[in-house]
Short mmCIF file of C-alpha atoms in Angstrom, two decimals:
data_model
loop_
_atom_site.label_atom_id
_atom_site.label_comp_id
_atom_site.label_asym_id
_atom_site.label_seq_id
_atom_site.Cartn_x
_atom_site.Cartn_y
_atom_site.Cartn_z
CA MET A 624 -31.69 33.12 -28.23
CA SER A 625 -31.45 35.63 -25.38
CA GLU A 626 -28.23 36.63 -23.65
CA GLU A 627 -29.80 35.67 -20.31
CA SER A 628 -30.28 32.05 -21.37
CA CYS A 629 -26.53 31.71 -21.98
CA GLY A 630 -25.51 32.50 -18.41
CA VAL A 631 -23.95 35.61 -16.92
CA THR A 632 -22.50 37.52 -19.87
CA ILE A 633 -19.29 39.47 -19.37
CA THR A 634 -17.66 41.63 -22.03
CA PRO A 635 -14.28 43.45 -22.09
CA GLN A 636 -15.94 46.59 -20.71
CA ASP A 637 -16.96 44.77 -17.52
CA ASP A 638 -14.78 45.22 -14.41
CA ARG A 639 -14.92 41.44 -13.88
CA TYR A 640 -13.41 40.68 -17.27
CA PRO A 641 -9.66 40.85 -16.39
CA GLY A 642 -9.99 38.44 -13.49
CA LEU A 643 -11.81 35.91 -15.65
CA THR A 644 -9.35 35.98 -18.55
CA GLU A 645 -6.29 35.42 -16.39
CA GLY A 646 -5.43 31.86 -15.44
CA TYR A 647 -2.64 29.97 -13.71
CA ASN A 648 -0.08 30.64 -16.43
CA HIS A 649 0.21 34.39 -16.97
CA ARG A 650 2.19 33.86 -20.15
CA PHE A 651 -1.25 33.52 -21.72
CA THR A 652 -4.13 35.96 -21.20
CA GLY A 653 -7.10 35.60 -23.52
CA ARG A 654 -9.16 38.37 -25.11
CA PRO A 655 -12.47 36.70 -25.95
CA GLU A 656 -15.33 38.82 -27.26
CA VAL A 657 -17.53 37.46 -24.49
CA ILE A 658 -17.30 35.30 -21.38
CA ARG A 659 -20.29 33.20 -20.39
CA ARG A 660 -20.41 32.30 -16.71
CA VAL A 661 -22.80 29.36 -16.92
CA ARG A 662 -24.84 28.18 -13.93
CA SER A 663 -26.59 25.09 -15.32
CA THR A 664 -26.37 22.47 -18.03
CA GLU A 665 -29.19 24.28 -19.84
CA GLU A 666 -27.16 27.48 -19.93
CA VAL A 667 -24.19 25.55 -21.32
CA VAL A 668 -26.39 24.17 -24.10
CA ALA A 669 -27.65 27.66 -24.92
CA ALA A 670 -24.16 29.19 -24.87
CA VAL A 671 -22.69 26.44 -27.07
CA GLN A 672 -25.63 26.70 -29.48
CA GLU A 673 -25.22 30.46 -29.74
CA ALA A 674 -21.51 30.09 -30.49
CA ALA A 675 -22.18 27.37 -33.09
CA ASP A 676 -24.92 29.40 -34.78
CA SER A 677 -22.74 32.51 -34.98
CA GLY A 678 -19.65 30.58 -36.10
CA ARG A 679 -17.56 31.85 -33.21
CA ARG A 680 -14.68 29.86 -31.78
CA VAL A 681 -15.52 28.57 -28.28
CA ALA A 682 -13.39 27.25 -25.44
CA VAL A 683 -14.23 26.03 -21.95
CA ARG A 684 -12.45 26.59 -18.65
CA SER A 685 -12.95 24.80 -15.35
CA GLY A 686 -10.18 25.98 -13.02
CA GLY A 687 -7.89 27.82 -15.45
CA HIS A 688 -4.75 25.82 -14.68
CA CYS A 689 -3.74 24.81 -18.19
CA PHE A 690 0.02 24.97 -18.84
CA GLU A 691 -0.52 26.12 -22.45
CA ASP A 692 -2.92 28.59 -24.14
CA PHE A 693 -5.78 26.16 -24.74
CA THR A 694 -8.33 28.54 -23.17
CA ALA A 695 -6.48 31.77 -23.95
CA SER A 696 -5.59 31.44 -27.63
CA PRO A 697 -6.08 34.73 -29.55
CA ASP A 698 -8.66 33.13 -31.88
CA ILE A 699 -11.04 32.17 -29.04
CA GLN A 700 -14.10 34.41 -29.22
CA VAL A 701 -16.38 32.83 -26.60
CA LEU A 702 -15.06 31.53 -23.28
CA LEU A 703 -17.33 29.36 -21.14
CA ASP A 704 -16.42 29.70 -17.48
CA LEU A 705 -17.67 26.72 -15.45
CA SER A 706 -16.63 27.94 -12.01
CA LEU A 707 -20.27 28.42 -10.96
CA LEU A 708 -21.03 24.79 -11.84
CA CYS A 709 -19.65 23.60 -8.54
CA GLY A 710 -20.77 21.40 -5.71
CA VAL A 711 -20.86 17.78 -4.59
CA ARG A 712 -23.89 15.67 -3.77
CA TYR A 713 -24.74 12.01 -3.54
CA ASP A 714 -27.03 10.95 -6.39
CA GLU A 715 -29.35 8.21 -5.13
CA GLU A 716 -30.35 7.18 -8.62
CA MET A 717 -26.79 6.79 -9.91
CA HIS A 718 -25.49 5.54 -6.53
CA ALA A 719 -22.58 7.89 -7.18
CA PHE A 720 -21.31 11.33 -6.21
CA ALA A 721 -22.38 14.02 -8.68
CA VAL A 722 -19.66 16.66 -9.01
CA GLY A 723 -20.02 19.90 -10.97
CA ALA A 724 -17.25 20.41 -13.52
CA GLY A 725 -16.29 23.76 -11.98
CA THR A 726 -15.67 22.29 -8.53
CA THR A 727 -12.14 22.78 -7.22
CA LEU A 728 -10.19 19.87 -5.80
CA GLY A 729 -10.16 21.58 -2.41
CA ARG A 730 -13.95 21.72 -2.30
CA LEU A 731 -14.27 18.15 -3.60
CA TYR A 732 -11.97 16.79 -0.90
CA ARG A 733 -13.66 18.75 1.87
CA GLU A 734 -17.22 17.82 0.96
CA LEU A 735 -16.46 14.14 0.42
CA TYR A 736 -14.52 13.97 3.67
CA ASP A 737 -16.91 15.94 5.86
CA GLY A 738 -19.99 14.22 4.48
CA TRP A 739 -18.90 10.62 4.08
CA ARG A 740 -15.21 10.17 5.07
CA VAL A 741 -14.40 9.12 1.51
CA THR A 742 -12.06 10.60 -1.07
CA VAL A 743 -10.60 10.28 -4.56
CA PRO A 744 -6.94 9.85 -5.58
CA ALA A 745 -6.71 13.30 -7.16
CA GLY A 746 -4.05 16.01 -7.09
CA THR A 747 -2.58 18.04 -4.25
CA CYS A 748 -3.22 21.54 -5.64
CA PHE A 749 -6.50 22.66 -4.10
CA GLU A 750 -7.19 25.44 -6.64
CA VAL A 751 -7.31 23.12 -9.66
CA GLY A 752 -10.76 22.53 -11.17
CA VAL A 753 -11.97 18.96 -11.59
CA GLY A 754 -12.98 19.48 -15.23
CA GLY A 755 -9.58 19.32 -16.87
CA HIS A 756 -8.04 17.28 -14.05
CA ILE A 757 -10.41 14.33 -14.39
CA CYS A 758 -10.54 14.41 -18.20
CA GLY A 759 -6.75 14.04 -18.28
CA GLY A 760 -6.81 11.00 -16.01
CA GLY A 761 -6.28 12.64 -12.63
CA TYR A 762 -3.63 11.45 -10.21
CA GLY A 763 -2.28 12.35 -6.80
CA HIS A 764 -0.72 11.08 -3.60
CA LEU A 765 -3.32 8.32 -3.13
CA SER A 766 -3.01 6.97 -6.69
CA ARG A 767 -0.51 4.28 -5.74
CA ARG A 768 -3.11 3.03 -3.25
CA ASP A 769 -6.31 3.68 -5.22
CA GLY A 770 -5.44 4.18 -8.90
CA LEU A 771 -6.32 7.18 -11.04
CA VAL A 772 -9.39 9.34 -10.54
CA VAL A 773 -10.83 7.97 -13.80
CA ASP A 774 -10.67 4.48 -12.34
CA HIS A 775 -13.52 5.76 -10.14
CA LEU A 776 -15.41 7.64 -12.86
CA HIS A 777 -18.89 6.14 -13.24
CA ALA A 778 -20.47 8.62 -15.65
CA VAL A 779 -20.06 11.97 -17.34
CA GLU A 780 -22.49 14.58 -18.67
CA VAL A 781 -21.27 16.32 -21.83
CA VAL A 782 -22.73 19.00 -24.10
CA THR A 783 -21.74 18.10 -27.67
CA VAL A 784 -22.44 19.54 -31.14
CA ASP A 785 -23.67 17.15 -33.82
CA ALA A 786 -23.12 17.23 -37.58
CA ALA A 787 -26.15 19.51 -38.05
CA GLY A 788 -24.71 22.04 -35.59
CA ARG A 789 -27.16 21.22 -32.83
CA ALA A 790 -25.98 21.33 -29.22
CA ARG A 791 -27.25 18.44 -27.14
CA VAL A 792 -26.68 16.81 -23.76
CA GLN A 793 -25.20 13.31 -23.56
CA VAL A 794 -24.85 11.24 -20.39
CA ALA A 795 -22.32 8.46 -20.82
CA THR A 796 -21.52 5.72 -18.30
CA ARG A 797 -18.93 2.99 -17.90
CA GLU A 798 -21.62 0.32 -18.37
CA ALA A 799 -20.55 -1.79 -21.35
CA ASP A 800 -24.04 -1.75 -22.88
CA ASP A 801 -24.39 2.04 -22.68
CA PRO A 802 -24.79 3.35 -26.26
CA HIS A 803 -22.52 6.27 -25.28
CA HIS A 804 -19.93 4.11 -23.52
CA ASP A 805 -17.17 5.31 -25.87
CA LEU A 806 -17.86 8.91 -24.89
CA TRP A 807 -17.35 7.92 -21.24
CA TRP A 808 -14.14 6.12 -22.21
CA ALA A 809 -12.82 9.18 -24.06
CA HIS A 810 -13.15 11.20 -20.87
CA THR A 811 -11.06 8.74 -18.86
CA GLY A 812 -7.81 10.38 -19.97
CA GLY A 813 -8.50 11.78 -23.42
CA GLY A 814 -7.88 15.32 -22.18
CA GLY A 815 -10.11 18.36 -21.83
CA GLY A 816 -11.55 20.47 -24.63
CA ASN A 817 -11.72 17.65 -27.19
CA PHE A 818 -15.27 16.33 -27.49
CA GLY A 819 -17.62 18.79 -25.83
CA VAL A 820 -18.27 20.64 -22.58
CA VAL A 821 -18.30 18.42 -19.51
CA THR A 822 -20.85 19.77 -17.05
CA ARG A 823 -20.93 16.97 -14.47
CA PHE A 824 -19.07 13.89 -13.33
CA TRP A 825 -20.40 10.99 -11.30
CA LEU A 826 -17.77 9.32 -9.14
CA ARG A 827 -18.11 5.76 -7.86
CA SER A 828 -15.60 2.94 -7.58
CA PRO A 829 -16.23 -0.14 -9.74
CA GLY A 830 -18.62 -2.72 -8.35
CA PRO A 831 -22.05 -2.47 -6.76
CA ALA A 832 -22.44 0.06 -3.97
CA THR A 833 -25.59 1.54 -2.46
CA ASP A 834 -23.91 2.95 0.65
CA PRO A 835 -22.28 6.35 -0.09
CA GLY A 836 -19.72 5.64 2.63
CA ARG A 837 -18.45 2.74 0.52
CA ALA A 838 -18.88 4.23 -2.94
CA LEU A 839 -15.34 5.67 -3.02
CA PRO A 840 -12.06 4.89 -1.22
CA ARG A 841 -11.97 5.67 2.48
CA ALA A 842 -9.98 8.77 3.30
CA PRO A 843 -6.95 8.36 5.55
CA ARG A 844 -7.53 9.25 9.17
CA ARG A 845 -3.95 10.33 9.76
CA VAL A 846 -0.75 10.02 7.78
CA LEU A 847 2.84 9.46 8.72
CA ARG A 848 4.87 12.16 7.03
CA ALA A 849 8.59 12.59 6.48
CA ASP A 850 10.30 15.66 5.01
CA VAL A 851 13.91 15.15 3.96
CA THR A 852 16.28 17.94 2.90
CA TRP A 853 19.64 17.65 1.12
CA SER A 854 22.27 20.35 0.70
CA TRP A 855 23.71 20.79 -2.78
CA ASP A 856 27.06 21.64 -1.19
CA ALA A 857 27.35 18.10 0.16
CA LEU A 858 26.80 16.41 -3.20
CA ASP A 859 29.03 15.84 -6.19
CA GLU A 860 27.84 14.34 -9.47
CA ARG A 861 28.47 10.76 -8.31
CA SER A 862 26.57 11.06 -5.04
CA PHE A 863 23.76 12.97 -6.75
CA ALA A 864 23.37 10.23 -9.35
CA ALA A 865 23.40 7.63 -6.57
CA LEU A 866 20.62 9.48 -4.74
CA LEU A 867 18.39 9.59 -7.81
CA GLY A 868 19.26 5.96 -8.49
CA ASP A 869 18.25 4.94 -4.96
CA TYR A 870 14.96 6.81 -5.29
CA THR A 871 14.01 5.27 -8.63
CA ASP A 872 15.26 1.84 -7.53
CA TRP A 873 12.87 1.85 -4.55
CA HIS A 874 10.00 2.62 -6.90
CA GLU A 875 11.06 -0.12 -9.32
CA LYS A 876 10.85 -2.62 -6.50
CA ASN A 877 7.63 -1.29 -4.92
CA SER A 878 5.26 -0.31 -7.73
CA ALA A 879 3.48 -3.57 -8.55
CA PRO A 880 -0.32 -3.37 -8.13
CA ASP A 881 -0.33 -5.49 -4.95
CA SER A 882 3.00 -4.37 -3.50
CA PRO A 883 2.85 -3.34 0.18
CA GLY A 884 4.74 -0.24 -0.97
CA ARG A 885 1.67 0.98 -2.85
CA HIS A 886 0.48 2.58 0.40
CA LEU A 887 3.45 4.98 0.38
CA TRP A 888 3.68 8.04 -1.85
CA SER A 889 6.73 10.20 -2.29
CA ASN A 890 7.63 13.37 -4.14
CA LEU A 891 11.30 14.25 -4.78
CA ILE A 892 11.60 17.93 -5.71
CA VAL A 893 15.12 18.61 -6.96
CA LEU A 894 15.52 22.36 -7.13
CA HIS A 895 18.25 24.06 -9.17
CA ARG A 896 21.53 24.37 -7.32
CA SER A 897 20.99 28.10 -6.92
CA ALA A 898 18.33 27.21 -4.30
CA GLY A 899 21.05 25.68 -2.08
CA THR A 900 18.90 22.72 -1.01
CA PHE A 901 16.26 20.36 -2.35
CA PHE A 902 13.82 18.05 -0.62
CA MET A 903 11.53 15.03 -0.56
CA ASN A 904 8.04 14.66 0.92
CA THR A 905 6.78 11.18 1.81
CA VAL A 906 3.44 10.12 3.28
CA VAL A 907 1.81 6.82 4.17
CA ASP A 908 -1.64 6.15 5.64
CA GLU A 909 -1.04 5.49 9.34
CA ASP A 910 -3.59 2.66 9.24
CA ALA A 911 -1.89 0.83 6.35
CA PRO A 912 -0.31 -2.51 7.30
CA GLY A 913 3.19 -1.91 8.69
CA ALA A 914 3.01 1.82 7.93
CA ALA A 915 5.85 2.89 10.23
CA GLU A 916 8.14 0.11 8.99
CA LEU A 917 7.33 0.94 5.37
CA LEU A 918 8.20 4.60 5.89
CA GLY A 919 11.43 3.67 7.69
CA GLU A 920 12.51 1.27 4.94
CA HIS A 921 11.82 3.90 2.29
CA LEU A 922 13.84 6.56 4.09
CA GLU A 923 16.72 4.15 4.64
CA ALA A 924 16.75 3.15 0.96
CA VAL A 925 16.68 6.71 -0.36
CA THR A 926 19.23 8.21 2.03
CA ARG A 927 21.86 5.46 2.08
CA SER A 928 24.07 6.94 -0.68
CA ALA A 929 23.69 10.65 0.05
CA ALA A 930 23.37 11.82 3.64
CA PRO A 931 20.52 14.31 4.10
CA LEU A 932 20.86 17.67 5.78
CA ARG A 933 17.84 16.91 7.95
CA VAL A 934 14.93 14.50 8.30
CA GLU A 935 11.70 15.53 9.99
CA GLU A 936 9.07 12.90 10.79
CA GLN A 937 5.61 13.43 12.23
CA ALA A 938 2.10 12.01 12.32
CA VAL A 939 -0.59 14.45 11.19
CA SER A 940 -4.28 14.47 10.35
CA TRP A 941 -4.85 13.94 6.66
CA MET A 942 -7.43 16.52 5.65
CA ASP A 943 -6.70 19.30 8.11
CA THR A 944 -2.91 19.19 8.30
CA TRP A 945 -1.20 17.26 5.53
CA MET A 946 -3.33 18.22 2.53
CA PRO A 947 -3.54 22.00 3.14
CA SER A 948 0.17 22.19 3.90
CA TYR A 949 1.07 20.48 0.66
CA SER A 950 -1.25 22.38 -1.69
CA TRP A 951 0.72 24.83 -3.84
CA PRO A 952 -1.21 28.09 -4.45
CA SER A 953 -0.84 29.83 -7.78
CA ASP A 954 1.45 32.82 -8.03
CA PRO A 955 -0.89 35.73 -8.94
CA ARG A 956 1.60 36.86 -11.59
CA GLY A 957 3.37 33.57 -12.29
CA ARG A 958 4.62 32.60 -15.74
CA TYR A 959 5.45 28.94 -16.40
CA LYS A 960 6.84 26.41 -18.85
CA ASN A 961 6.59 22.78 -17.80
CA LYS A 962 7.34 19.46 -19.47
CA ALA A 963 6.73 15.88 -18.40
CA GLY A 964 7.53 12.23 -18.89
CA TYR A 965 6.68 8.83 -17.45
CA LEU A 966 9.36 6.46 -16.18
CA ARG A 967 9.12 2.69 -16.43
CA ARG A 968 12.41 2.30 -14.55
CA GLY A 969 15.31 4.43 -13.38
CA PHE A 970 17.10 6.97 -15.54
CA THR A 971 19.93 5.86 -17.84
CA GLU A 972 23.48 7.02 -17.16
CA HIS A 973 23.11 9.61 -19.90
CA GLN A 974 19.90 10.92 -18.36
CA LEU A 975 21.40 11.15 -14.88
CA ALA A 976 24.34 13.11 -16.24
CA ALA A 977 22.02 15.46 -18.12
CA VAL A 978 19.87 16.06 -15.04
CA HIS A 979 22.92 16.95 -12.97
CA ARG A 980 24.40 19.14 -15.69
CA HIS A 981 21.32 21.32 -16.09
CA LEU A 982 20.37 21.54 -12.42
CA THR A 983 23.89 22.68 -11.57
CA ASP A 984 24.33 24.94 -14.61
CA PRO A 985 26.36 27.93 -13.26
CA GLY A 986 25.12 30.12 -16.11
CA TYR A 987 21.50 29.83 -15.00
CA HIS A 988 20.24 31.11 -11.65
CA ASN A 989 16.70 30.23 -10.76
CA PRO A 990 15.98 28.65 -7.35
CA MET A 991 12.49 27.59 -8.48
CA ALA A 992 13.62 25.62 -11.53
CA CYS A 993 13.41 21.93 -10.82
CA LEU A 994 12.94 18.29 -11.65
CA VAL A 995 10.07 16.67 -9.75
CA LEU A 996 9.84 12.88 -9.49
CA THR A 997 6.40 11.84 -8.25
CA GLY A 998 5.41 8.37 -7.11
CA PHE A 999 3.22 6.49 -9.57
CA GLY A 1000 2.39 2.86 -10.28
CA GLY A 1001 0.88 0.64 -7.61
CA ARG A 1002 -2.88 0.30 -8.23
CA VAL A 1003 -2.51 2.52 -11.31
CA ASN A 1004 -0.77 -0.46 -12.86
CA ALA A 1005 -3.65 -2.83 -12.08
CA VAL A 1006 -5.69 -1.49 -15.02
CA ALA A 1007 -5.24 -2.53 -18.66
CA PRO A 1008 -3.80 0.16 -20.96
CA ASP A 1009 -6.93 0.20 -23.13
CA ALA A 1010 -9.51 0.01 -20.32
CA THR A 1011 -9.34 3.79 -20.04
CA ALA A 1012 -7.86 6.37 -22.39
CA VAL A 1013 -4.70 6.50 -20.21
CA PRO A 1014 -2.29 3.97 -21.73
CA GLN A 1015 0.61 4.38 -19.26
CA ARG A 1016 -0.23 1.50 -16.92
CA ASP A 1017 3.14 -0.07 -16.18
CA THR A 1018 5.08 2.95 -14.96
CA ILE A 1019 6.74 3.80 -11.64
CA LEU A 1020 7.18 7.59 -11.62
CA LYS A 1021 6.12 10.79 -13.28
CA ALA A 1022 8.85 13.29 -14.07
CA SER A 1023 8.13 17.00 -14.36
CA TYR A 1024 10.71 19.41 -15.74
CA SER A 1025 9.95 22.99 -14.78
CA ALA A 1026 11.48 26.43 -15.10
CA GLY A 1027 9.56 27.26 -11.95
CA ALA A 1028 7.76 30.58 -11.93
CA TRP A 1029 8.84 34.03 -12.99
CA THR A 1030 6.87 37.26 -13.29
CA SER A 1031 8.45 39.40 -16.00
CA PRO A 1032 7.66 38.85 -19.71
CA ASP A 1033 11.21 39.99 -20.38
CA GLU A 1034 12.44 36.73 -18.82
CA ASP A 1035 10.29 34.40 -20.92
CA GLU A 1036 12.98 33.56 -23.44
CA LEU A 1037 15.60 32.88 -20.75
CA HIS A 1038 13.53 30.40 -18.74
CA ILE A 1039 11.78 28.69 -21.64
CA ALA A 1040 15.10 28.16 -23.42
CA TRP A 1041 16.61 26.59 -20.30
CA VAL A 1042 13.84 24.05 -19.72
CA ARG A 1043 13.75 23.18 -23.42
CA ARG A 1044 17.48 22.42 -23.40
CA PHE A 1045 17.11 20.47 -20.17
CA TYR A 1046 14.34 18.27 -21.53
CA ARG A 1047 15.94 17.73 -24.93
CA ASP A 1048 19.22 16.72 -23.30
CA VAL A 1049 17.62 14.27 -20.88
CA TYR A 1050 15.85 12.58 -23.81
CA ALA A 1051 18.64 12.96 -26.37
CA GLU A 1052 18.78 9.18 -26.76
CA THR A 1053 15.12 9.12 -27.89
CA GLY A 1054 14.83 12.15 -30.14
CA GLY A 1055 14.45 14.86 -27.52
CA VAL A 1056 11.21 13.48 -26.08
CA PRO A 1057 10.26 10.51 -23.83
CA ARG A 1058 9.52 8.14 -26.70
CA PRO A 1059 8.20 4.91 -25.18
CA ASP A 1060 10.83 2.22 -24.62
CA ASP A 1061 11.98 0.16 -21.65
CA VAL A 1062 12.79 3.34 -19.64
CA ASN A 1063 10.38 6.04 -20.88
CA ASP A 1064 6.66 5.91 -21.58
CA GLY A 1065 5.58 9.13 -23.19
CA SER A 1066 3.98 12.11 -21.46
CA TYR A 1067 0.86 13.25 -19.56
CA ILE A 1068 -1.83 15.19 -21.44
CA SER A 1069 -2.79 17.22 -18.36
CA TYR A 1070 0.76 18.62 -18.44
CA PRO A 1071 0.47 19.67 -22.09
CA ASP A 1072 3.54 20.79 -23.96
CA VAL A 1073 3.11 22.08 -27.52
CA ASP A 1074 6.82 21.48 -28.17
CA LEU A 1075 6.01 17.77 -28.56
CA ALA A 1076 4.22 18.66 -31.81
CA ASP A 1077 7.14 20.78 -33.05
CA PRO A 1078 9.72 18.95 -35.22
CA VAL A 1079 12.37 21.34 -33.95
CA TRP A 1080 12.05 19.81 -30.47
CA ASN A 1081 10.67 16.37 -31.30
CA THR A 1082 13.00 14.49 -33.64
CA SER A 1083 11.96 11.06 -32.37
CA GLY A 1084 9.79 10.06 -35.31
CA ALA A 1085 6.89 9.59 -32.87
CA ASP A 1086 3.91 11.89 -33.31
CA TRP A 1087 2.85 14.00 -30.34
CA HIS A 1088 -0.37 12.04 -29.95
CA PHE A 1089 1.52 8.75 -29.65
CA LEU A 1090 3.53 10.21 -26.76
CA TYR A 1091 0.31 11.04 -24.92
CA TYR A 1092 -2.12 8.33 -26.01
CA LYS A 1093 -0.08 5.59 -27.70
CA ASP A 1094 -2.35 2.95 -29.28
CA ASN A 1095 -5.50 4.51 -27.81
CA TYR A 1096 -5.41 7.46 -30.20
CA PRO A 1097 -7.33 5.91 -33.15
CA ARG A 1098 -10.25 5.10 -30.82
CA LEU A 1099 -10.22 8.67 -29.52
CA GLN A 1100 -10.40 9.89 -33.10
CA GLN A 1101 -13.48 7.77 -33.72
CA VAL A 1102 -15.15 9.28 -30.64
CA LYS A 1103 -14.23 12.72 -31.98
CA LYS A 1104 -15.81 11.87 -35.34
CA ARG A 1105 -19.06 10.73 -33.70
CA TYR A 1106 -19.51 13.46 -31.08
CA ASP A 1107 -17.67 16.49 -32.50
CA PRO A 1108 -17.76 15.99 -36.28
CA ARG A 1109 -17.53 19.75 -36.92
CA ASN A 1110 -14.38 20.06 -34.77
CA VAL A 1111 -16.02 22.73 -32.65
CA PHE A 1112 -13.86 21.88 -29.63
CA ARG A 1113 -10.20 22.17 -30.46
CA HIS A 1114 -6.85 23.50 -29.29
CA ALA A 1115 -3.16 23.11 -30.12
CA LEU A 1116 -3.02 19.46 -28.95
CA SER A 1117 -6.65 18.41 -29.43
CA VAL A 1118 -7.68 15.04 -30.79
CA GLU A 1119 -7.89 15.30 -34.57
CA LEU A 1120 -10.70 14.04 -36.75
CA PRO A 1121 -9.67 10.89 -38.63
CA SER A 1122 -8.66 11.48 -42.23
#
């Protein structure tokens, strides 16, 4: 098999090598023997076959935004870079939008919007690649209105390796009679890097559709936006707890699948006290029924217990003003440690106290450290927990616990230790992790955290895979057994072969 058939080959001696081994999280920089920049499904097949024949460990990267070292582990010898597999087109045969796995969210949004005025309920960071984002479930500021991205996933093209070591292409659809239906299902939230190399997605909302302008949700024309800022100096522990309680209470009351509140999305970003202030972004489609009233009621509910420093309201175009302004670019030297959890209802008194204690810790100074509470639920909750691989279908919020970004390796221990203590304290009642109960509902595989598999940090008695997949895990294992029986595709939190 020739080098040319495997794509553009880049070795450590190539000037392009450093830029292709660095990703979002600069705590991890890989040193693979070779990088294959693949330009077609055929080149992916050839590159995977070459790695399988030579017995070299292979990993695949779409946008490079993994929180852990899944594509930068020291034992990875061949890295497949999918960034050249990009682009969006309408597939007349599938009646769906074909999207290359290396396409960034920014390009996906722009091409869908400019070509057809449609969109998908994906994330707000434009640099993220669709490969890992969709495989993990995919969510964003339109998810309360339109569900998860995988609720609009019609088909997926995957290069797998069979028991004989042969690389082959599989196309799997959501059609119940598709012989590869389970492979489609595994990619509706089973996480990236588990079953093979995804080369292409086809996006189309459920139901018949031959008009591309109706194949996906209509994009907002304009949104009503409110930005609210609070000063830490004006808050004590009681008023802070009341503010978080008001925020979660609104979501408890407005996260049913058919709630009018599903049209509104909000993000509360509570920075460490050393930042001086923290803020909330809220948007609602201007054309949603009662949009202005809905925004006003939300602001009134969230600000009634803790007066904000300022409130700024405006109406802006969706694609050209709101989305670009909200996208968070990667720090070119940023180092990160993030953790996550789903909320079924508001925090307990213990959790509220723990959040306040760590975000006001006078012994820790980091204005980028934060808790982020992101609106969830709505149409996400209209889907059964086993209909896709994402089991968290009765939640109201996602919580992200972050040490922010830092640039010096010398500070790794300081920031990682802080966010570990923060997370463990918040979930002290459930073994240091968000073990599912009436308040918590596990974690999100696209925000991977290897600590969940470490008994030092997870004393809950719940395995890491239950926190991510709950009762869907055994089915994922069966898909793994059928499509990756040699465990070619693996990482620190990959689906394991059944014993």
